[in-house]
PDB file of C-alpha atoms in Angstrom:
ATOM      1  CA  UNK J   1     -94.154 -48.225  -1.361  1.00 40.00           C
ATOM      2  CA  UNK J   2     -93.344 -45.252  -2.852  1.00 39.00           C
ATOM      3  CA  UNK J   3     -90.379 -44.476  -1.004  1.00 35.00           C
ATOM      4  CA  UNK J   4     -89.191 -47.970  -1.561  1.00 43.00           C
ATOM      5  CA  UNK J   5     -89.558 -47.586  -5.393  1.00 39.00           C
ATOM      6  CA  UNK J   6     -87.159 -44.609  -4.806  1.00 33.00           C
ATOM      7  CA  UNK J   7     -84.319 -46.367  -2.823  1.00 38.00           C
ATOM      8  CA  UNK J   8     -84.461 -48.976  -5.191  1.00 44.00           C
ATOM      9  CA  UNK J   9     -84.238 -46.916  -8.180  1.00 39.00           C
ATOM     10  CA  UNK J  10     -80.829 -45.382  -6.108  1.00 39.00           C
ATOM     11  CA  UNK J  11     -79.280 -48.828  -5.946  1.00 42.00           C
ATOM     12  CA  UNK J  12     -79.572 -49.308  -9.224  1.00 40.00           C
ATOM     13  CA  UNK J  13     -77.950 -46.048 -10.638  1.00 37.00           C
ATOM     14  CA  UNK J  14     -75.163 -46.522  -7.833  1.00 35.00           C
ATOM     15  CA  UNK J  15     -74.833 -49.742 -10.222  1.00 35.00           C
ATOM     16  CA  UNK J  16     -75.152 -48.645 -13.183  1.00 37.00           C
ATOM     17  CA  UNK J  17     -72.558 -45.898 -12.793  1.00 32.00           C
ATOM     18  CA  UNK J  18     -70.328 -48.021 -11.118  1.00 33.00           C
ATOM     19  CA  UNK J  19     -69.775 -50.331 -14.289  1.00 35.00           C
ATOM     20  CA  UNK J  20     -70.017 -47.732 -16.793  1.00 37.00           C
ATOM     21  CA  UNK J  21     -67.506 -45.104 -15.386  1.00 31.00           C
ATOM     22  CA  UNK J  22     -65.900 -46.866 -12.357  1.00 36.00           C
ATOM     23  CA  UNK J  23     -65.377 -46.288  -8.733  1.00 31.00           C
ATOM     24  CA  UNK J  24     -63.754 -42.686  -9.135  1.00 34.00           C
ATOM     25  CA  UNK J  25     -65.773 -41.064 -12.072  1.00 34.00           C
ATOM     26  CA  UNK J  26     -69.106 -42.152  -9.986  1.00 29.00           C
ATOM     27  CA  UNK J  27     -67.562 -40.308  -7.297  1.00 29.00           C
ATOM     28  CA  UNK J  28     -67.415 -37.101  -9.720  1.00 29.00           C
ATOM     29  CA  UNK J  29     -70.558 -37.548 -11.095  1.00 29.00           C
ATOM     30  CA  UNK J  30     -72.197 -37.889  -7.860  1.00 29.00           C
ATOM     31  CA  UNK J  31     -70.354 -34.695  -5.609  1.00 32.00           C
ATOM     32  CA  UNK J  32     -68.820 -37.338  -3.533  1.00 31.00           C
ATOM     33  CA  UNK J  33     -64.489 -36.300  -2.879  1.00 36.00           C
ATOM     34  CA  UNK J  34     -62.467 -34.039  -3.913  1.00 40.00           C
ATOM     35  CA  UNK J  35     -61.269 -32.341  -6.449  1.00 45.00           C
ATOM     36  CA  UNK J  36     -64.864 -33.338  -8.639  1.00 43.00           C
ATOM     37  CA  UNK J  37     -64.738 -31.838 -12.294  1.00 39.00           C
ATOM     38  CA  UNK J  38     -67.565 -29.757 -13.788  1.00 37.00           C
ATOM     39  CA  UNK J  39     -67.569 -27.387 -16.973  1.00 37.00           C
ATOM     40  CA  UNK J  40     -63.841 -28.125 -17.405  1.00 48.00           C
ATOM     41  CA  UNK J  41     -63.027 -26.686 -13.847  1.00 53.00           C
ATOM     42  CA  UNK J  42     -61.781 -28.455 -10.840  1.00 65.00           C
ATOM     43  CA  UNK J  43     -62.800 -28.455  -7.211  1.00 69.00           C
ATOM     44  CA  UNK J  44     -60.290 -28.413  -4.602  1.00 79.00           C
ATOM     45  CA  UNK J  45     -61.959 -27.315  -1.054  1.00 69.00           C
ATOM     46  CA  UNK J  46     -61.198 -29.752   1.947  1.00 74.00           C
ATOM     47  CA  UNK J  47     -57.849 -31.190   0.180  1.00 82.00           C
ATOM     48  CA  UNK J  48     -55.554 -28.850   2.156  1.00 84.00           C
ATOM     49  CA  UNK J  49     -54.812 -25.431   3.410  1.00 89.00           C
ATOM     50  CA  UNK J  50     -55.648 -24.037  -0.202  1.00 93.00           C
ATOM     51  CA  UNK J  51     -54.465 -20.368  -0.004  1.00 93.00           C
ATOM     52  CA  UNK J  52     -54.821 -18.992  -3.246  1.00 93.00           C
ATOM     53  CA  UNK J  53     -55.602 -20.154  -5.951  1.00 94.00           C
ATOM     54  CA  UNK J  54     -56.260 -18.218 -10.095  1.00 95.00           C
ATOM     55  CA  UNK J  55     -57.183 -19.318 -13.244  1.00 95.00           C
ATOM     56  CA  UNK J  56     -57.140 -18.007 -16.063  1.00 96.00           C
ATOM     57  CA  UNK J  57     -60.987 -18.782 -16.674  1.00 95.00           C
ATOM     58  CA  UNK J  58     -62.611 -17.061 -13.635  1.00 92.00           C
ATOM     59  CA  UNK J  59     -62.577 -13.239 -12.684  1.00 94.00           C
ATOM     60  CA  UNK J  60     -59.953 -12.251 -15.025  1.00 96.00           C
ATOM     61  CA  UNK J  61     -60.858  -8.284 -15.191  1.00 96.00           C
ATOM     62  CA  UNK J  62     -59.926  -5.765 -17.149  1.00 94.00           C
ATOM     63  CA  UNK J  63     -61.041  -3.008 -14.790  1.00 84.00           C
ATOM     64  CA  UNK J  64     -61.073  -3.388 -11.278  1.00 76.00           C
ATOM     65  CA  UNK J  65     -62.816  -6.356 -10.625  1.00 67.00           C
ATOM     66  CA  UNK J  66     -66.454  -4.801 -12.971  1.00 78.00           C
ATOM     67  CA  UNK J  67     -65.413  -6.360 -16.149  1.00 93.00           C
ATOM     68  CA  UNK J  68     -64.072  -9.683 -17.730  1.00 95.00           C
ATOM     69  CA  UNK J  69     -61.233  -9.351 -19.597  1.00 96.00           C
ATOM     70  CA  UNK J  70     -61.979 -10.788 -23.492  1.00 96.00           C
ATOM     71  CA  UNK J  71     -59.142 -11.827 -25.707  1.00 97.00           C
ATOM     72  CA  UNK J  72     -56.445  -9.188 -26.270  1.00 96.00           C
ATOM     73  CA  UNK J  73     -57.767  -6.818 -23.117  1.00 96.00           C
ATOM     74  CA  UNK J  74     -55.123  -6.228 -20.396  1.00 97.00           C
ATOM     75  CA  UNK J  75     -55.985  -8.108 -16.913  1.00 97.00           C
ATOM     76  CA  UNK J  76     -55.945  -5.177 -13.883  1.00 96.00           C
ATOM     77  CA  UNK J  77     -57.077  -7.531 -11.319  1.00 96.00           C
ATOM     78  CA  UNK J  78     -56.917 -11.498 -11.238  1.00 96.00           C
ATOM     79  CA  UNK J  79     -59.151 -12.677  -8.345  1.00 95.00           C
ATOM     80  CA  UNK J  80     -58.407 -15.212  -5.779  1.00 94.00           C
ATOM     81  CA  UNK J  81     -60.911 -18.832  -6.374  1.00 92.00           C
ATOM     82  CA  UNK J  82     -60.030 -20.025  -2.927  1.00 91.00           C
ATOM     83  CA  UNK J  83     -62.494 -18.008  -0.895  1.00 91.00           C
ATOM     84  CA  UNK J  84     -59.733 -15.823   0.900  1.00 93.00           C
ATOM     85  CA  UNK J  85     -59.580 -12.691  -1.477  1.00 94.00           C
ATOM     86  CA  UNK J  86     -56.345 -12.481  -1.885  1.00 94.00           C
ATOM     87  CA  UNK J  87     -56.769 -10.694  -5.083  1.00 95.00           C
ATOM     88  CA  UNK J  88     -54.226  -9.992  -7.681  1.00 95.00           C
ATOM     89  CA  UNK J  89     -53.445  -6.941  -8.957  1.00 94.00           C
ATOM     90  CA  UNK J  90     -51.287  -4.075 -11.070  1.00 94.00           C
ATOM     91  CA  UNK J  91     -52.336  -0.257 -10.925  1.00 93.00           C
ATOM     92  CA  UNK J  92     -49.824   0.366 -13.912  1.00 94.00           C
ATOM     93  CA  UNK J  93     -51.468   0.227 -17.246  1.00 94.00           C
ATOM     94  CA  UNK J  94     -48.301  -0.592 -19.171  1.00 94.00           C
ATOM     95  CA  UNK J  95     -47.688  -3.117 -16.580  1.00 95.00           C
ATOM     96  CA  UNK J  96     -50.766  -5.380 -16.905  1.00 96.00           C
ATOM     97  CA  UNK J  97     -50.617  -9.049 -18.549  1.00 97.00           C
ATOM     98  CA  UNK J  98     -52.852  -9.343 -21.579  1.00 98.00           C
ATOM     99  CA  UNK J  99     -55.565 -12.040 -21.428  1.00 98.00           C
ATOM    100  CA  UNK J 100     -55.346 -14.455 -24.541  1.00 98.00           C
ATOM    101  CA  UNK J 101     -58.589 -16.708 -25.329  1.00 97.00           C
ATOM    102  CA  UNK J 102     -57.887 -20.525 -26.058  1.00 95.00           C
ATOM    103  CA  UNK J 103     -54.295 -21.267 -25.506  1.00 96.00           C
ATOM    104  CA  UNK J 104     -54.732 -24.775 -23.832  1.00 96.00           C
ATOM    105  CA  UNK J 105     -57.096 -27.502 -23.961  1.00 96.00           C
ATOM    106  CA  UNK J 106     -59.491 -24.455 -25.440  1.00 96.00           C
ATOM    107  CA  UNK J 107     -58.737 -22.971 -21.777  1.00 96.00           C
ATOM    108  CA  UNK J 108     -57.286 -18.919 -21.528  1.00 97.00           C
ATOM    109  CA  UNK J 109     -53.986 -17.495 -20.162  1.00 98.00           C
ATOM    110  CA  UNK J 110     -52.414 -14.764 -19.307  1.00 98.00           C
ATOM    111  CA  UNK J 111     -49.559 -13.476 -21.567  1.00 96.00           C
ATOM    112  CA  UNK J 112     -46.824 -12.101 -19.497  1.00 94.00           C
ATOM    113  CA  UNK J 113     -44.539 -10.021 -21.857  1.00 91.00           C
ATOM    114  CA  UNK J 114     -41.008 -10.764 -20.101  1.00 88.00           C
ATOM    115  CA  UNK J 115     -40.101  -7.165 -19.951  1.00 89.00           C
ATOM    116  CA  UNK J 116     -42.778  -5.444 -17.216  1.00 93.00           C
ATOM    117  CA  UNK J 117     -45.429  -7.252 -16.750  1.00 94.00           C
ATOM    118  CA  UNK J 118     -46.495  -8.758 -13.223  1.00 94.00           C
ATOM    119  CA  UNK J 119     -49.354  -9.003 -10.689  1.00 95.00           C
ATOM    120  CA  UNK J 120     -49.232  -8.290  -7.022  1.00 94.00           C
ATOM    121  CA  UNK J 121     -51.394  -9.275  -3.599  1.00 93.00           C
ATOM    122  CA  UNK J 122     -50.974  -8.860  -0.085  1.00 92.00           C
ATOM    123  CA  UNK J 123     -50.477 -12.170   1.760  1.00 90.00           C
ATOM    124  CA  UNK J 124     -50.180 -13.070   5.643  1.00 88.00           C
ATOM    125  CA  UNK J 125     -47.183 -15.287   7.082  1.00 88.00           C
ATOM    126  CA  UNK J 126     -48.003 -18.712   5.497  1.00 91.00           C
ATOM    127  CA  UNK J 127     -45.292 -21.108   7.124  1.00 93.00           C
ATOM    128  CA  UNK J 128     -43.421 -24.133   5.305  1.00 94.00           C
ATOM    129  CA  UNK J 129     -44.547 -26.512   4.503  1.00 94.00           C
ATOM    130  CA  UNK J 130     -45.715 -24.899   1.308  1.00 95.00           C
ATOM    131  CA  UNK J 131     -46.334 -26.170  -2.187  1.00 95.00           C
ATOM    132  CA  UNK J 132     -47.098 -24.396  -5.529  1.00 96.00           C
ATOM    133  CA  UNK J 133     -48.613 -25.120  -8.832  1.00 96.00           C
ATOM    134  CA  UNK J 134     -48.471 -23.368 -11.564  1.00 95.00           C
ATOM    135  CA  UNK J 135     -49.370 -24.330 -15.154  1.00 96.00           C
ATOM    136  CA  UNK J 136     -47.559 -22.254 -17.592  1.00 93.00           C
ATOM    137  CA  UNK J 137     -45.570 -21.970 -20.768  1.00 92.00           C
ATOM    138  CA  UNK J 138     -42.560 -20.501 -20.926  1.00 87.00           C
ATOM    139  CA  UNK J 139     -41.184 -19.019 -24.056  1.00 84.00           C
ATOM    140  CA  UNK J 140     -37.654 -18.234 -23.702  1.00 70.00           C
ATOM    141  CA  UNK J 141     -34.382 -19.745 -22.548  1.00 63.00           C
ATOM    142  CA  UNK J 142     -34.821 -16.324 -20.682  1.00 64.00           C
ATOM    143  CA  UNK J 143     -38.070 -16.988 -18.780  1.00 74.00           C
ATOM    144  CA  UNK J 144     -37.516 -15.229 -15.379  1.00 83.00           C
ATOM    145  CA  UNK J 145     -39.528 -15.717 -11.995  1.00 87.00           C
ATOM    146  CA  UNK J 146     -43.327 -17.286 -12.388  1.00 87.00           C
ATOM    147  CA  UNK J 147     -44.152 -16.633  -8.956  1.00 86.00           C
ATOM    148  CA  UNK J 148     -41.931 -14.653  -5.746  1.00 87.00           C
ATOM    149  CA  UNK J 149     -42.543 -13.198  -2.262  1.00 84.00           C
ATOM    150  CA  UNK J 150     -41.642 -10.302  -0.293  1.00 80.00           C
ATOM    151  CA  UNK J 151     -38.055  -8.547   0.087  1.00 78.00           C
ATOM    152  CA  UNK J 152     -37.915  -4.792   1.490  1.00 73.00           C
ATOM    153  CA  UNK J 153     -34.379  -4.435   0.536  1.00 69.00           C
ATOM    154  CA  UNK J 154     -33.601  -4.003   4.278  1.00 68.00           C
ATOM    155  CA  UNK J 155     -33.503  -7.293   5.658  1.00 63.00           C
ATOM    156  CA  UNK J 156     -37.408  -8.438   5.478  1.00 71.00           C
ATOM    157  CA  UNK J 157     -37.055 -11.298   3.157  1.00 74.00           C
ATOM    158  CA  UNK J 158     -40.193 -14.283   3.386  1.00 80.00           C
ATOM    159  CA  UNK J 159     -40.111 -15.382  -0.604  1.00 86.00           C
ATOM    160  CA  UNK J 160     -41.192 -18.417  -1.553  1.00 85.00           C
ATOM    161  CA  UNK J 161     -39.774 -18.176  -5.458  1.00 87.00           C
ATOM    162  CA  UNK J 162     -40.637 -20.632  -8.548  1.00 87.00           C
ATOM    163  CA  UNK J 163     -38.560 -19.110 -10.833  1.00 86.00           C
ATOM    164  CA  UNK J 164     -35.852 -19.609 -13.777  1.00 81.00           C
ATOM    165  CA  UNK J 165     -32.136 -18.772 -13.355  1.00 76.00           C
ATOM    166  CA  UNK J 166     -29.149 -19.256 -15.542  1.00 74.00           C
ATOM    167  CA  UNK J 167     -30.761 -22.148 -17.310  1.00 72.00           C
ATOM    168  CA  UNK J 168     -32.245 -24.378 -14.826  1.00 80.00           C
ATOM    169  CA  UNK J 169     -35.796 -23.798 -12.842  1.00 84.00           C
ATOM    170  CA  UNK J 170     -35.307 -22.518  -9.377  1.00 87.00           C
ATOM    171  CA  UNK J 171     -36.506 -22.564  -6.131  1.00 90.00           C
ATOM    172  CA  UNK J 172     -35.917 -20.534  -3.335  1.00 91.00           C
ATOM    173  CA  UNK J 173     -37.345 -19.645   0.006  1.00 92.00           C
ATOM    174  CA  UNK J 174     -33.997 -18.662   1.670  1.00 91.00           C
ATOM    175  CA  UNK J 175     -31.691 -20.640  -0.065  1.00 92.00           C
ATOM    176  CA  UNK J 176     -31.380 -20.974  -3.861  1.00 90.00           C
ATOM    177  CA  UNK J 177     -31.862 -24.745  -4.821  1.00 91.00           C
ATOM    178  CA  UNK J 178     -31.165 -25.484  -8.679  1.00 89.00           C
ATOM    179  CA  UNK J 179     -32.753 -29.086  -9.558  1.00 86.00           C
ATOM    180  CA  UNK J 180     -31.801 -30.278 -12.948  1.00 77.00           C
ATOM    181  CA  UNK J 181     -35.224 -29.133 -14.652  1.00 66.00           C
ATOM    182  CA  UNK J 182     -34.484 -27.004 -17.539  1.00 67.00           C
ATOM    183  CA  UNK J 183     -36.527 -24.265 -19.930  1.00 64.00           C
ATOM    184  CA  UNK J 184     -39.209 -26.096 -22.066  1.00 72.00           C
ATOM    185  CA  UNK J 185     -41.473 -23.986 -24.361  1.00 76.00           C
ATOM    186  CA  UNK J 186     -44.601 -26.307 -23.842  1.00 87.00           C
ATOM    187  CA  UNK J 187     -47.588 -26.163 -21.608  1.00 94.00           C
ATOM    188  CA  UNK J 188     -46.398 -27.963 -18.049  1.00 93.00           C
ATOM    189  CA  UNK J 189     -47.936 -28.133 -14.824  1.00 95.00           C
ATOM    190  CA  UNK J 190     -44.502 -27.146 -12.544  1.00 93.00           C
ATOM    191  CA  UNK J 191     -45.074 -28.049  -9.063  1.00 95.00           C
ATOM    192  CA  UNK J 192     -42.713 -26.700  -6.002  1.00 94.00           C
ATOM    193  CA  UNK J 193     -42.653 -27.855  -2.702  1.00 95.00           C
ATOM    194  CA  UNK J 194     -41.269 -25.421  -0.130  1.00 94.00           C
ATOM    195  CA  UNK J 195     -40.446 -27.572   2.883  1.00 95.00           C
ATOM    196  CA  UNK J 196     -36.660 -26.689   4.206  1.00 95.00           C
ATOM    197  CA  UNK J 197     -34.098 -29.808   3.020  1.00 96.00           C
ATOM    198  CA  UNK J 198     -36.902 -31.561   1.678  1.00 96.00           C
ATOM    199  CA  UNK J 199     -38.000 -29.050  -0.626  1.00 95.00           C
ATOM    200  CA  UNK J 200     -39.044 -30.852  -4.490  1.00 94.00           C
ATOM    201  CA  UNK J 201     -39.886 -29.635  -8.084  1.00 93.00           C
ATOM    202  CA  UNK J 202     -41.527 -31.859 -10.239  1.00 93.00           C
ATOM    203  CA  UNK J 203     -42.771 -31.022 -13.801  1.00 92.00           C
ATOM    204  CA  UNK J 204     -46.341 -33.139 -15.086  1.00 93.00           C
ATOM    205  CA  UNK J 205     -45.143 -35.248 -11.936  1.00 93.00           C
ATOM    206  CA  UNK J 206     -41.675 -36.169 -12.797  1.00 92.00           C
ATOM    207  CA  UNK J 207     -39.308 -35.158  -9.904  1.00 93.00           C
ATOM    208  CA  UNK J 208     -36.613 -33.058 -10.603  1.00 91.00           C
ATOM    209  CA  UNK J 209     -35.204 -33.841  -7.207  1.00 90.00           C
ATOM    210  CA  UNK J 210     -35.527 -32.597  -3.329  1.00 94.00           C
ATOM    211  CA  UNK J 211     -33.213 -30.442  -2.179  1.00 94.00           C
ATOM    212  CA  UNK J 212     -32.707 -27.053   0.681  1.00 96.00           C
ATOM    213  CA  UNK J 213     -34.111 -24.046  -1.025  1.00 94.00           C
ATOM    214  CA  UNK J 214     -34.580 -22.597   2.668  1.00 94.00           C
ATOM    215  CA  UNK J 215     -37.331 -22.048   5.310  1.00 94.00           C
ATOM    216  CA  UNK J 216     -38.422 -18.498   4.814  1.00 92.00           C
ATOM    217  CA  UNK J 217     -42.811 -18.499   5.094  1.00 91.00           C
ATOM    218  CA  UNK J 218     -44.343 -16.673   2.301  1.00 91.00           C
ATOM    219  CA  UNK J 219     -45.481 -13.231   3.672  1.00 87.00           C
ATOM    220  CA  UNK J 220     -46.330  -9.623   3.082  1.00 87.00           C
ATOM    221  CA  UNK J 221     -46.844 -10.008  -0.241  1.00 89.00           C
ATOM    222  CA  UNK J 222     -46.424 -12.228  -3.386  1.00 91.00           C
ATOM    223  CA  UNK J 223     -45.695 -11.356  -7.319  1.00 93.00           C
ATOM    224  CA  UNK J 224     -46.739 -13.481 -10.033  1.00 91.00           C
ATOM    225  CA  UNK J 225     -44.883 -12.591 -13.313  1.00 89.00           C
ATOM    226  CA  UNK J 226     -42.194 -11.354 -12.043  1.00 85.00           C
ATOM    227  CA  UNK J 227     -39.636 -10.968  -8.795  1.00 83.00           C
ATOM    228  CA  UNK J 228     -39.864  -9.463  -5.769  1.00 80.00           C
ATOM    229  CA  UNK J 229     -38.454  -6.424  -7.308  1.00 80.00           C
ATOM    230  CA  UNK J 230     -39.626  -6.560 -10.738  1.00 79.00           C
ATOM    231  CA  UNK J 231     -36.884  -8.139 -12.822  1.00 80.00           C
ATOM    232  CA  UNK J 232     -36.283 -10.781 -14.055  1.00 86.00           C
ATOM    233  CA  UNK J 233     -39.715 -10.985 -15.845  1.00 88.00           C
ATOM    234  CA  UNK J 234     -41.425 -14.369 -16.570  1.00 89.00           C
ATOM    235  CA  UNK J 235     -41.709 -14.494 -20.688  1.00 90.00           C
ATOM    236  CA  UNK J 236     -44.921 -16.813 -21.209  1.00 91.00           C
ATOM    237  CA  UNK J 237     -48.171 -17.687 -20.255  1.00 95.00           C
ATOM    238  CA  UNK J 238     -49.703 -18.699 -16.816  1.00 96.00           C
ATOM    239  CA  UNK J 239     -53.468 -20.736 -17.016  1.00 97.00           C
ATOM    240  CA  UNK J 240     -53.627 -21.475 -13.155  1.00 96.00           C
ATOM    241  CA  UNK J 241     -51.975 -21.609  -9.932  1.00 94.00           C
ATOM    242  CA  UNK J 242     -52.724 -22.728  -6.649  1.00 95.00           C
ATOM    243  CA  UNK J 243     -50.793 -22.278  -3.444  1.00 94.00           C
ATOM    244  CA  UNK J 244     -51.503 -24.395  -0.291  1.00 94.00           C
ATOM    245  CA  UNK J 245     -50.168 -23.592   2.968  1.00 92.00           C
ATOM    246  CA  UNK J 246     -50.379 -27.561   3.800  1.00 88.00           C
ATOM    247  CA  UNK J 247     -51.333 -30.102   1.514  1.00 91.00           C
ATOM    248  CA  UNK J 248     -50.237 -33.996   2.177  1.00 91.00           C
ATOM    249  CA  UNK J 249     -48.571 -35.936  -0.947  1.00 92.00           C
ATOM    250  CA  UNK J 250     -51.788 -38.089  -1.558  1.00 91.00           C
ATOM    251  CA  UNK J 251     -53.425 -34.891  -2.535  1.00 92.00           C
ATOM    252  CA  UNK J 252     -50.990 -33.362  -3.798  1.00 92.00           C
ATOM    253  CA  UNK J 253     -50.726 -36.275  -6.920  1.00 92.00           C
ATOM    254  CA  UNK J 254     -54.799 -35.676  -6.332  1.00 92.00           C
ATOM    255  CA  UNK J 255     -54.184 -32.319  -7.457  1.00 94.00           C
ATOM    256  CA  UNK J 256     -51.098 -32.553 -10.185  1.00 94.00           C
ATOM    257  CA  UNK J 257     -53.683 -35.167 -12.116  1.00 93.00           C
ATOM    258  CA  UNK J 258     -56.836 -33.167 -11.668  1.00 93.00           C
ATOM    259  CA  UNK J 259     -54.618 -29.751 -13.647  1.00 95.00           C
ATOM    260  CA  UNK J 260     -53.410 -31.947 -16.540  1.00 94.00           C
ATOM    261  CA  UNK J 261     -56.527 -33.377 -16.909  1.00 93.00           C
ATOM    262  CA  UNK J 262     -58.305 -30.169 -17.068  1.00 93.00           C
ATOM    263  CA  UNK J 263     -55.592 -28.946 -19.458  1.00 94.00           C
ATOM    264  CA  UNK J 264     -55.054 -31.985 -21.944  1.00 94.00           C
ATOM    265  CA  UNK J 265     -51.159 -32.961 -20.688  1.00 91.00           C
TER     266      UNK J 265
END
């Protein structure tokens, strides 16, 4: 009897969420898909090969990963949410992005000062297709590179680049591929999709375009804040990124909508 009481009582939440939030914000509330929202944070295990992924929110240190960064700190180490460690860091002091408190949606950010600041992590041969997020704000015509790979100056070159170059957002993993997105200082959620001739950029899901920006993997290492050797700097703020070594399109919109939910665009 008892048991039956229970089962019943089951149905009828399953209901009773089902008319009050509908089909997908049941599916949050109850743990079922992915990405499920929770203390203004989103989930994104089993959507794709998710390969790093930061924010802004979540083991932002100002020492080497002992202590949270509060507003106005510098950020030594970012770490990595996706469960691979691949950390982000900077050993030089003048070097280091300064963590800002409530910039977004009452989320943080990193401040990236456009002249030397940038973060760097070790990273092993993640092969096209790739795609990127980042949700940043930008605020200069002269923005430089939000995220970049590996070059050793002596013909080791696997970059997969989101950057900004002579007034249009680029993107370049081989090949430099201009689409016809241009500098906006306001919060965005840029996506890049590294994938040979079919590479995309889209900005809050609008597509800029597809295009060739080359078929170079990302490997070695990768910079955010800056490019592969230093200049130009990116002049803004990053809240998140992700990187996904495979994600299919379904997921990626999955993914686009869960960020500018979570940050109010």
């Amino acid at each position: 009897m008892r048991l039956n009481t229970f089962a019943n009582l089951a149905s009828l939440l399953t209901i009773l969420l089902a008319l009050n939030f509908g089909i997908q914000d049941r599916k949050l509330l109850l743990g079922v898909g992915a990405p499920t929202s929770g203390g203004g944070g989103c989930d994104y295990a089993g959507l794709g090969t998710l390969s790093m992924w930061n924010k802004a929110d979540a083991e932002a240190y100002n020492g080497p990963g002992s202590s949270l960064a509060t507003d106005g700190q510098t950020v030594q180490q970012w770490n990595d949410q996706s469960g691979n460690a691949r950390h982000a860091s900077q050993f030089l002091v003048g070097s280091r992005p300064i963590f800002r408190a409530s910039q977004v949606n009452g989320l943080p950010a990193l401040e990236f000062d456009g002249t030397d600041d940038f973060l760097i992590g070790d990273v092993s041969n993640l092969t096209q297709p790739n795609v990127l997020f980042v949700v940043a704000y930008e605020n200069s015509a002269n923005v430089g590179h939000v995220f970049d790979g590996y070059d050793d100056g002596f013909g080791t070159v696997t970059r997969n680049l989101m950057g900004y170059i002579s007034g249009n957002w680029c993107v370049f993993a081989g090949t430099i591929w201009q689409p016809t997105a241009v500098q906006q200082s306001a919060w965005k959620v840029r996506e890049a999709v590294f994938d040979g001739t079919s590479s995309k950029f889209l900005v809050n899901g609008t597509s800029y375009g597809t295009g060739n920006a080359g078929t170079q993997a990302l490997d070695v290492q990768f910079v955010i804040g800056a490019g592969h050797g230093g200049a130009p700097y990116f002049n803004g703020y990053i809240a998140e990124y992700l990187f996904y070594d495979s994600l299919s399109d379904t997921n990626r919109a999955t993914v686009r909508d869960c960020l500018m939910a979570r940050y109010g665009l």
